[in-house]
XYZ file of C-alpha atoms in Angstrom:
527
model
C 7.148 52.631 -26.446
C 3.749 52.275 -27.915
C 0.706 51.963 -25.134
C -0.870 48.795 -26.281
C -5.083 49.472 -26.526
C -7.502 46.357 -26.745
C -9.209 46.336 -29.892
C -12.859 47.157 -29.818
C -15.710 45.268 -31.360
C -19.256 47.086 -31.677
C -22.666 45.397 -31.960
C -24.049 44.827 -35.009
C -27.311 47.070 -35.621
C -30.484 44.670 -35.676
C -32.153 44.632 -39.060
C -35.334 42.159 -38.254
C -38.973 43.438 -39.007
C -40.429 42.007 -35.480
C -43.106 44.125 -33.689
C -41.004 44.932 -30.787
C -38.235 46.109 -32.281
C -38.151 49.375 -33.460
C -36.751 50.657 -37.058
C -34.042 53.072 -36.652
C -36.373 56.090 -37.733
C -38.812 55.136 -35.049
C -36.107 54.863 -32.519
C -34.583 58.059 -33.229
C -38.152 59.888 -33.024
C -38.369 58.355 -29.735
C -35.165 59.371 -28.848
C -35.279 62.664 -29.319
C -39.080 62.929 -27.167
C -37.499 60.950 -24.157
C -34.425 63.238 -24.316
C -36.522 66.076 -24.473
C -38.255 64.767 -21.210
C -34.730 63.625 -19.477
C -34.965 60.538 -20.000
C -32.119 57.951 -21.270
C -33.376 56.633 -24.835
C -32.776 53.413 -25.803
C -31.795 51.654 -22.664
C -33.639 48.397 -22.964
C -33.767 48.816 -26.373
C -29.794 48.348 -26.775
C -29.496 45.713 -24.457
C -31.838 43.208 -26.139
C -29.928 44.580 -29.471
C -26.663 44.157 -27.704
C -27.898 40.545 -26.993
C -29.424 39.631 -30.394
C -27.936 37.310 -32.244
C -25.927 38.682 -35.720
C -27.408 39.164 -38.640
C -25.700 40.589 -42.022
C -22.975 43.020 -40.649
C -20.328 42.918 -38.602
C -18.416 46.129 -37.680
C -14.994 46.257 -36.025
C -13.294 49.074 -35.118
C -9.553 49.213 -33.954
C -8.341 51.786 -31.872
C -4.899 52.560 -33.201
C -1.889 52.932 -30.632
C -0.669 56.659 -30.319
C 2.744 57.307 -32.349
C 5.710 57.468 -30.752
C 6.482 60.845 -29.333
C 9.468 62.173 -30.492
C 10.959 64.453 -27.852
C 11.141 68.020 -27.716
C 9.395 70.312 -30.873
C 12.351 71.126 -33.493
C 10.586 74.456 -33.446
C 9.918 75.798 -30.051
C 10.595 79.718 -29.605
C 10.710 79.006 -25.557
C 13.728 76.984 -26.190
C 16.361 78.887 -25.197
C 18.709 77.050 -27.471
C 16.405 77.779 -30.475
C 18.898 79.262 -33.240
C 17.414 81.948 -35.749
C 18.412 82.387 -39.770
C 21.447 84.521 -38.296
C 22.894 82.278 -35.967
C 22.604 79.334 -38.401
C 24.440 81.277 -41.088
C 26.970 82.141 -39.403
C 27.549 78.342 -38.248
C 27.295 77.044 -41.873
C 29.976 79.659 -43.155
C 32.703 78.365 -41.053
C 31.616 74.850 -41.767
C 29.900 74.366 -45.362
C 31.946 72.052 -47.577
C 30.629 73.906 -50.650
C 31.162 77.042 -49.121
C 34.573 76.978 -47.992
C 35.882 75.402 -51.314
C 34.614 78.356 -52.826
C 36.235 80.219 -50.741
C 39.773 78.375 -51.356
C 39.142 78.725 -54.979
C 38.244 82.178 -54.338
C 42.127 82.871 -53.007
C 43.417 80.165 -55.403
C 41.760 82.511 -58.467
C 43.245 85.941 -57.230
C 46.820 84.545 -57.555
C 45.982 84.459 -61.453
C 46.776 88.196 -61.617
C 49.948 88.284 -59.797
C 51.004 85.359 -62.322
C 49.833 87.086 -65.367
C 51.362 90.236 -64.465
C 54.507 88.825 -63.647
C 55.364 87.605 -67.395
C 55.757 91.323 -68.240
C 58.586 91.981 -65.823
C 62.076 90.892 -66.568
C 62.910 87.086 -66.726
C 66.285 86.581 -65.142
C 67.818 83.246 -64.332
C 71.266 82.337 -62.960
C 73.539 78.990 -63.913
C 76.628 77.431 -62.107
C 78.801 74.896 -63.162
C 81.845 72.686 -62.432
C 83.710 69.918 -63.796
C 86.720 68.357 -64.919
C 88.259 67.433 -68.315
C 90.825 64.176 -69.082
C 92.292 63.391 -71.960
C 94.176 59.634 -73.151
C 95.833 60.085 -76.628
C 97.200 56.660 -75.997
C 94.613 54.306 -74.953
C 97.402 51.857 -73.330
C 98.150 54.246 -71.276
C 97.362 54.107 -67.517
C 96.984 57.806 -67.099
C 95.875 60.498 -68.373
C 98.185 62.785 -70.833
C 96.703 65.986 -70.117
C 93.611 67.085 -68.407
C 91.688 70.653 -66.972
C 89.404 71.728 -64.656
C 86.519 74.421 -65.237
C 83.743 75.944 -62.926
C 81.818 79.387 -64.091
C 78.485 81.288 -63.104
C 76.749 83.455 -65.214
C 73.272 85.520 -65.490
C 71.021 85.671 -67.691
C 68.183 88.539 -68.444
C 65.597 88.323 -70.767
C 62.773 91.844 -70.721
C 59.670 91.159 -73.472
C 59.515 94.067 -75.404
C 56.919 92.806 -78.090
C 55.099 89.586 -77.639
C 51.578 90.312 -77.928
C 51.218 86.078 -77.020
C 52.215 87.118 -73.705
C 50.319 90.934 -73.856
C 46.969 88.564 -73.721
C 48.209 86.105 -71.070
C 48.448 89.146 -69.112
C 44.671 90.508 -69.867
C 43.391 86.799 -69.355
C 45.092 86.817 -65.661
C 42.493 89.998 -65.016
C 39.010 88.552 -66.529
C 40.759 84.923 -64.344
C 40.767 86.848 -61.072
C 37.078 88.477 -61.836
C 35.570 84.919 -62.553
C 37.379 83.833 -59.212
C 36.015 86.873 -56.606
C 32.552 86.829 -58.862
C 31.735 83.060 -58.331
C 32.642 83.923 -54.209
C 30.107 86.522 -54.448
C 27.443 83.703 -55.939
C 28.989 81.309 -53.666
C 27.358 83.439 -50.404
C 24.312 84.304 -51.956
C 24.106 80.386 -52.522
C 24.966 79.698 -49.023
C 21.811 82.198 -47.684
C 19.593 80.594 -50.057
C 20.466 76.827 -48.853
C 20.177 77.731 -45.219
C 16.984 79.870 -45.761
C 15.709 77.047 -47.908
C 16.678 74.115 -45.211
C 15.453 76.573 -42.242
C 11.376 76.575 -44.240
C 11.383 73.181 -45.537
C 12.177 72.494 -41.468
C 9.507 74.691 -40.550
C 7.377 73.077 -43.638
C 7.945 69.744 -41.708
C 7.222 71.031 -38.451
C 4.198 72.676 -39.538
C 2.723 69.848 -41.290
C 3.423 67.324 -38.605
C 1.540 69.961 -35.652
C -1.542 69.641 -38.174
C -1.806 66.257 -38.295
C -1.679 65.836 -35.011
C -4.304 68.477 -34.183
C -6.503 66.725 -36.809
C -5.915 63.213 -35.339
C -7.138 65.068 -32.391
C -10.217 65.761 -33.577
C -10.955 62.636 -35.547
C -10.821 60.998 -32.343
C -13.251 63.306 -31.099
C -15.584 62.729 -34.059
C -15.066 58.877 -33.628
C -15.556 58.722 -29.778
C -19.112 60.902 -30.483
C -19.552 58.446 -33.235
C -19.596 55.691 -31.267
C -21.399 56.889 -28.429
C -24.017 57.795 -30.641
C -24.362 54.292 -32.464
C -24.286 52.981 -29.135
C -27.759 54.869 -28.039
C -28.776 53.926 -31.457
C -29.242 58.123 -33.122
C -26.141 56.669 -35.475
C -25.009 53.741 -38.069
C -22.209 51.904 -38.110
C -21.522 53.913 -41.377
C -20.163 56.799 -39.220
C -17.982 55.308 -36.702
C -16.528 53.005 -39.512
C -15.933 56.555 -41.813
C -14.369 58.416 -38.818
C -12.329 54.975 -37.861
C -11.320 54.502 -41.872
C -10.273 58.832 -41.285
C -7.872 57.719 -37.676
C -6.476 55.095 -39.363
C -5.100 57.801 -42.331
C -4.156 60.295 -40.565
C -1.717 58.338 -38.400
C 0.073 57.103 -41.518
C 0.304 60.505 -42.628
C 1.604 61.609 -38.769
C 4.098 58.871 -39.331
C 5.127 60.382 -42.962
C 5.269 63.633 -41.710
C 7.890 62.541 -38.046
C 9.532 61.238 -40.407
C 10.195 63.784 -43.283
C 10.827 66.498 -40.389
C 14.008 64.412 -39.264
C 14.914 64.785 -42.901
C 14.704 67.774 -43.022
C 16.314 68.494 -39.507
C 19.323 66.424 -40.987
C 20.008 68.259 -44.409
C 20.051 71.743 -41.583
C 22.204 70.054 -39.496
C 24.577 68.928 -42.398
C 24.708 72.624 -43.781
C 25.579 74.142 -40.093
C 27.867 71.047 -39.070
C 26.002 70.672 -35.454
C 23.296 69.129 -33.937
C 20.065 71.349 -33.660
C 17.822 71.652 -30.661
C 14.953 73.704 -31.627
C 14.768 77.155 -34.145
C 12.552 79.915 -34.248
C 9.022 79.900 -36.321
C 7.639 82.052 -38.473
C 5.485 85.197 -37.505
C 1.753 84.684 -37.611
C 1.534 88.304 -38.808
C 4.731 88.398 -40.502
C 5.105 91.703 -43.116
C 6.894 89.361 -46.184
C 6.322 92.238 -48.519
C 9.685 93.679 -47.182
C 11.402 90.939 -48.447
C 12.085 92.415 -51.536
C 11.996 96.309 -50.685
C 14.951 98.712 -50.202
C 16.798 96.659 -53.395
C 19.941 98.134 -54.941
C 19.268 98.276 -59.080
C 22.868 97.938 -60.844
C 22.596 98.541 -64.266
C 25.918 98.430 -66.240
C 27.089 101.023 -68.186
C 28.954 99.842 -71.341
C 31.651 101.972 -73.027
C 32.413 101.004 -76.639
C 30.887 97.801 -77.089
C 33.253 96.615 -73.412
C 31.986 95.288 -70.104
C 32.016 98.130 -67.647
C 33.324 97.517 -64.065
C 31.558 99.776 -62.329
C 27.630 100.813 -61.139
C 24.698 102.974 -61.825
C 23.344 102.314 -58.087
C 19.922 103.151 -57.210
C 17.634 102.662 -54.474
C 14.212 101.803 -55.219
C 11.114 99.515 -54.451
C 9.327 96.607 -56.367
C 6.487 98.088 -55.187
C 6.924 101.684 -56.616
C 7.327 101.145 -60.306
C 9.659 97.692 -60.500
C 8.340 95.550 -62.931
C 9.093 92.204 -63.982
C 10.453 93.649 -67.272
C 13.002 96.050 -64.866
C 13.961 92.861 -62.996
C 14.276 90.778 -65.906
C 16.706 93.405 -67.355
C 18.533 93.764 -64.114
C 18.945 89.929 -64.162
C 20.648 90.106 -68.209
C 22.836 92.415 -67.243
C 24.583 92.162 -63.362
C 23.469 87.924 -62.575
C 26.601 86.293 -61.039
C 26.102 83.776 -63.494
C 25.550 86.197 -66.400
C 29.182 88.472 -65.441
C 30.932 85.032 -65.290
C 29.762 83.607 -68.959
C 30.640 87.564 -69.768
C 34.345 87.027 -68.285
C 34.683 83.783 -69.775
C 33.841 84.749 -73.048
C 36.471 87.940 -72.574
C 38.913 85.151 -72.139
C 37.912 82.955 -74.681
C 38.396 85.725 -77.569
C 41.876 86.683 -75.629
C 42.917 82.981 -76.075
C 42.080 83.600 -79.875
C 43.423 87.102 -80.156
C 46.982 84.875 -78.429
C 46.799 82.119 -81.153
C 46.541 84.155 -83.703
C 49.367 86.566 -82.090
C 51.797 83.017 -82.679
C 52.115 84.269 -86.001
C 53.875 87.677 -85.055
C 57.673 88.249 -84.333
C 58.888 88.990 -81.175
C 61.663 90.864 -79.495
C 63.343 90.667 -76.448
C 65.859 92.968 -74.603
C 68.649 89.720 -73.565
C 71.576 90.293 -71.141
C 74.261 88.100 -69.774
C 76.897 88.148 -67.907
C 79.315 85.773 -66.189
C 82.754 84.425 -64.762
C 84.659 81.524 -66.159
C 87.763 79.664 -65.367
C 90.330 76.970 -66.080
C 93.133 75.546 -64.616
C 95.274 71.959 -65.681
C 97.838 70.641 -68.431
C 96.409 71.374 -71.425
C 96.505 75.137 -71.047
C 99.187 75.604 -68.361
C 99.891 75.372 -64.749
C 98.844 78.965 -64.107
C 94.535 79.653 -64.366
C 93.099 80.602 -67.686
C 90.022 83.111 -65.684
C 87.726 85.763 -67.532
C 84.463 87.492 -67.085
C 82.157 88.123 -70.116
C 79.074 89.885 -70.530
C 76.471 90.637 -73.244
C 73.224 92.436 -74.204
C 71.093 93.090 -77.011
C 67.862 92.513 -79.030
C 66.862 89.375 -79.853
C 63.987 88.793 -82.193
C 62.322 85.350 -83.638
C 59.428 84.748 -85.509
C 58.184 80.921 -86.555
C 58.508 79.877 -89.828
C 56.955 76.387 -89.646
C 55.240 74.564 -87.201
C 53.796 72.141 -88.841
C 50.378 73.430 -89.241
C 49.980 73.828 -85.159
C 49.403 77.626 -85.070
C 46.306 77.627 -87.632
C 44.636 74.634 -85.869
C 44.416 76.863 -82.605
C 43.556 79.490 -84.532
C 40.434 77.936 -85.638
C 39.891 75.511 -82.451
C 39.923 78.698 -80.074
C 37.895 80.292 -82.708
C 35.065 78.070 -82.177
C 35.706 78.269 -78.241
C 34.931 81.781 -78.228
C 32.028 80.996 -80.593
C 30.606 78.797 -77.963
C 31.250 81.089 -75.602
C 29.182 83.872 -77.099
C 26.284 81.427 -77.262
C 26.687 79.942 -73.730
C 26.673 83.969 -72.604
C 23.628 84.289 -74.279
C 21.606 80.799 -73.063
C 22.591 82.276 -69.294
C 21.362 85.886 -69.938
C 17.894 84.119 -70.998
C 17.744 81.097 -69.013
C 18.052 83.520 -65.894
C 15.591 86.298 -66.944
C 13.136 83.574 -67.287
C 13.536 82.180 -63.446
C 13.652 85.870 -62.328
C 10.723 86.192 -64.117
C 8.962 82.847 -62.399
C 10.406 84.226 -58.823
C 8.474 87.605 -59.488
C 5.582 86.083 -60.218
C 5.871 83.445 -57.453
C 6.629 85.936 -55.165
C 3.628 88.659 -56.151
C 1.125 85.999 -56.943
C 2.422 84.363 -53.251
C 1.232 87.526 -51.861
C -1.894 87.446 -53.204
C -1.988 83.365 -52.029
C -1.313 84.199 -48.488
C -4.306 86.784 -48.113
C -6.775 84.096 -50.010
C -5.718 81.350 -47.875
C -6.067 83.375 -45.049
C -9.211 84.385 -45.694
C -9.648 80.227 -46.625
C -9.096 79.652 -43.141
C -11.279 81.541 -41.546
C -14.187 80.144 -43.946
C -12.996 76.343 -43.238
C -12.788 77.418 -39.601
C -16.267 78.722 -39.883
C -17.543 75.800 -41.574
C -16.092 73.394 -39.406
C -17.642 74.230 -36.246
C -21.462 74.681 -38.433
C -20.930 71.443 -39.641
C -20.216 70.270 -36.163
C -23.460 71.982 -34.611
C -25.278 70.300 -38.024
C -23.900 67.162 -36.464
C -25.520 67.319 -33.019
C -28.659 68.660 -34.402
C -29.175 66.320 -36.934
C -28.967 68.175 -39.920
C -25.403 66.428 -41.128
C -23.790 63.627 -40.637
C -20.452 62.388 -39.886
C -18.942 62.940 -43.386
C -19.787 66.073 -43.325
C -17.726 67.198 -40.282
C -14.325 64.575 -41.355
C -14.490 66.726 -44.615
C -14.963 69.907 -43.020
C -11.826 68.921 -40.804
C -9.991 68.117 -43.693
C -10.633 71.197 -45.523
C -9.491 72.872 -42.807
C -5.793 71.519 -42.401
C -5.358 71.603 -45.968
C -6.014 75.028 -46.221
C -3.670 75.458 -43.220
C -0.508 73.557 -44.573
C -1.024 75.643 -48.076
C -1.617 78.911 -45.895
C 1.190 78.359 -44.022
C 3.741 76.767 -46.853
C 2.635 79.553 -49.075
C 4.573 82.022 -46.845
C 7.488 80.195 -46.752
C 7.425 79.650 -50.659
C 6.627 83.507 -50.686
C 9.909 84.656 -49.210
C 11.916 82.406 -50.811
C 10.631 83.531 -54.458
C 11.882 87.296 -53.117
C 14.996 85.586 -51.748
C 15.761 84.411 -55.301
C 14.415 87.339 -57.193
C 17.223 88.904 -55.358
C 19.918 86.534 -55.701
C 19.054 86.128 -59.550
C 19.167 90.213 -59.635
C 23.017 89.824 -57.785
C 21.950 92.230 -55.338
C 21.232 89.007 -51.932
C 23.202 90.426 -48.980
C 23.717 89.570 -45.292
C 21.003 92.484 -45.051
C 18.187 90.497 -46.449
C 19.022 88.159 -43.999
C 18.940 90.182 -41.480
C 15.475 91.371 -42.798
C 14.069 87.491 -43.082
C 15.084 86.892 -39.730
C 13.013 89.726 -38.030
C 9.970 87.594 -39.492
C 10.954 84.815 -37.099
C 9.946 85.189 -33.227
């Protein structure tokens, strides 16, 4: 509930030009001897002003109602229900929708080898049939003149021995299972980015909404000595109203800023699947440059012209000799998304190399065998039974098909075209964000100690104003601006470390080398 606080309504100042009334340079001249002395200045003076009838302003100032509180802090390290990067992690990998259908696609996609590999292994089906056979030579006739019976099984086995059509279904059931375990692997690095990503746009919130409230607190300071001080007559009305005008925002923005940290909260809580009581915060004095150290570099190796499976692996830091050139390179060659476009234009020019292989003959190793029998009239009353079997090479080879072979010839054609070009939008589409997330991540660096350095300065300059204020020597804009320097450079101090480590979060993702360690490495940052 909102505590309901009477509005407040100031004097006006007095503007005539009588001889007992003194001008407000006088007054304060005055002021300052009689406080010098002990005295209280102004006494009588404010009563016959508070008395005096208007004259050409009127100044109202509303004290605002405090916000609603909103319970406990989302980030509280006392809590001892707060949940870390780790624990939060491990909540959204047994309940993320996106996750888990990667994973199910993920064990969906390795069946394509078994399929592929099972088309070169013998094809062998078995048939069974029964029936019976009547036969009317006389159609007046009520019955039938002679009829049979027949039942049979047989086997049948069919063993490719040339089909290069079904040689390339085989390799595409391969580069299939690769696209399947590599978009798993970019699946979890996805999943650490989103919760990392929810976890500091939480602590964003948090952060933003604690500043707010620690500069509504001293507004309200400001405005209370504002008003005391128009009340003894050293201030205008100009100050109080400027200080009230200053409340009055930063509420609103208090409001915003409760409400985008429930946002927030919620897209967390959607990610883990549970309601979340507090997590951890951010270090004050948090090392981020580790972030991005101890990296694995995985150059491929290629061997005539083909996509190599395996690894150079090396262990090295961005801060001993990585440049944004090494990590651009890294990025064209071993990105998740980069391998996949690579697989998928493998199978694109095996779908071609298949169409084109329509054209070829084939031959196939066939075998039979089975067991037949009959038994009625028409042959004789004793069973006519007999096994058969049969093998050998079978070869076809299409003659005409009516123009369908050439038209996927030249439709997979231009599939594998497109394929060549998509590989190489992804290759420089991603070297271009790894090399934004370098520089977001070094130049972050760099932002952190400058704001830092920014808030000590705005600290600084704060509390000089404030001593300006008492003495005289500034006035009540002065300090407001001074306070509002001060937060700003707070909330950009404090999101620039957040937008730091998730630059080297992605740096690392886009370089396909984002593992549960890094986690583990973010989450010593929290406390």
């Amino acid at each position: 509930m909102y505590n309901q606080r009477p509005s407040l309504i100031l004097p006006q100042p007095e503007t005539t030009s009588s001889s007992h009334v003194f001008t407000f340079g006088t007054r304060l001249l005055v002021g300052v001897l009689l406080s010098a002395i002990g005295l209280t200045p102004f006494s009588s003076s404010f009563a016959q002003r508070k008395n005096a009838p208007s004259t050409n302003m009127t100044a109202t100032l509303v004290m605002q109602a405090p916000t609603q509180d909103l319970g406990p802090r989302l980030v509280d390290p006392k809590n001892p229900q707060a949940m870390d990067l780790i624990k939060l992690f491990q909540e959204a990998a047994q309940y993320d929708p996106a996750f888990l259908s990667a994973k199910n696609a993920y064990i969906a996609g390795k069946e394509a080898y078994w399929q592929a590999f099972a088309v070169l292994f013998p094809q062998i089906t078995g048939t069974y049939s029964t029936g019976r056979t009547d036969l009317r030579f006389d159609p007046n006739l009520g019955k039938a003149d002679y009829g049979y019976s027949a039942s049979g099984w047989g086997v049948q086995l069919t063993q490719p021995l040339f089909n290069w059509s079904v040689f390339e279904k085989y390799k595409q059931g391969d580069l299939l299972t690769g696209v399947a375990e590599t978009n798993f692997a970019l699946a979890q690095q996805d999943l650490i980015l989103r919760v990392s990503q929810a976890y500091f746009d939480a602590l964003t919130s948090q952060d933003n909404l604690d500043l707010y409230r620690n500069k509504k607190g001293l507004i309200k300071q400001q405005l209370d000595q504002a008003k005391r001080n128009f009340e003894v007559g050293t201030a205008t009305i100009v100050d109080a109203n400027e200080a009230q005008s200053r409340y009055d925002l930063v509420i609103a923005q208090e409001i915003a800023a409760q409400s985008d940290l429930l946002v927030k909260k919620a897209v967390l809580e959607q990610i883990v699947g549970k309601p979340i009581d507090a997590i951890l915060p951010l270090a004050k004095q948090a090392k981020i440059e580790q972030v991005v150290e101890g990296r694995k570099i995985k150059f491929l190796k290629k061997d005539k012209g083909e996509f190599a499976s395996k690894d150079i692996i090396e262990s090295l830091h961005l801060s001993t000799g990585q440049s944004m050139d090494d990590w651009a390179r890294q990025v064209e060659e071993v990105n998740y998304n980069v391998i996949i476009s690579r697989l998928n234009s493998e199978i694109a020019k095996s779908n071609y190399n298949s169409s084109r292989a329509s054209r070829l003959p084939t031959v196939n190793l066939v075998g039979s065998t089975g067991y037949n029998t009959q038994l009625g009239s028409l042959t004789s009353a004793l069973p006519n039974t007999y096994y058969s079997t049969q093998y050998g090479l079978q070869l076809s080879m299409p003659i005409f098909t009516g123009g369908f072979i050439s038209s996927a010839i030249r439709q997979n054609a231009a599939v594998y075209d497109q394929s060549i070009t998509n590989l190489d939008l992804v290759k420089k589409t991603n070297a271009t964000a790894a090399k934004q997330a370098y520089l977001g991540f070094n130049s972050g660096l760099s932002q952190i100690k400058a704001y830092e350095a920014a808030e000590k300065s705005a600290l600084s300059s704060l509390q000089s104003n404030k001593v300006g204020y008492e003495v005289g020597v500034r006035i009540n804009i002065d300090v407001l601006n001074a306070q509002d320097q001060l937060i700003t450079t707070q909330s950009s101090l404090y999101k620039s470390r957040y937008d730091t480590i998730m630059n080297g979060l992605k740096l690392k993702a886009l370089a396909a080398v984002l593992a549960d360690d890094d986690l583990i490495a973010v989450n010593a940052l929290l406390h």
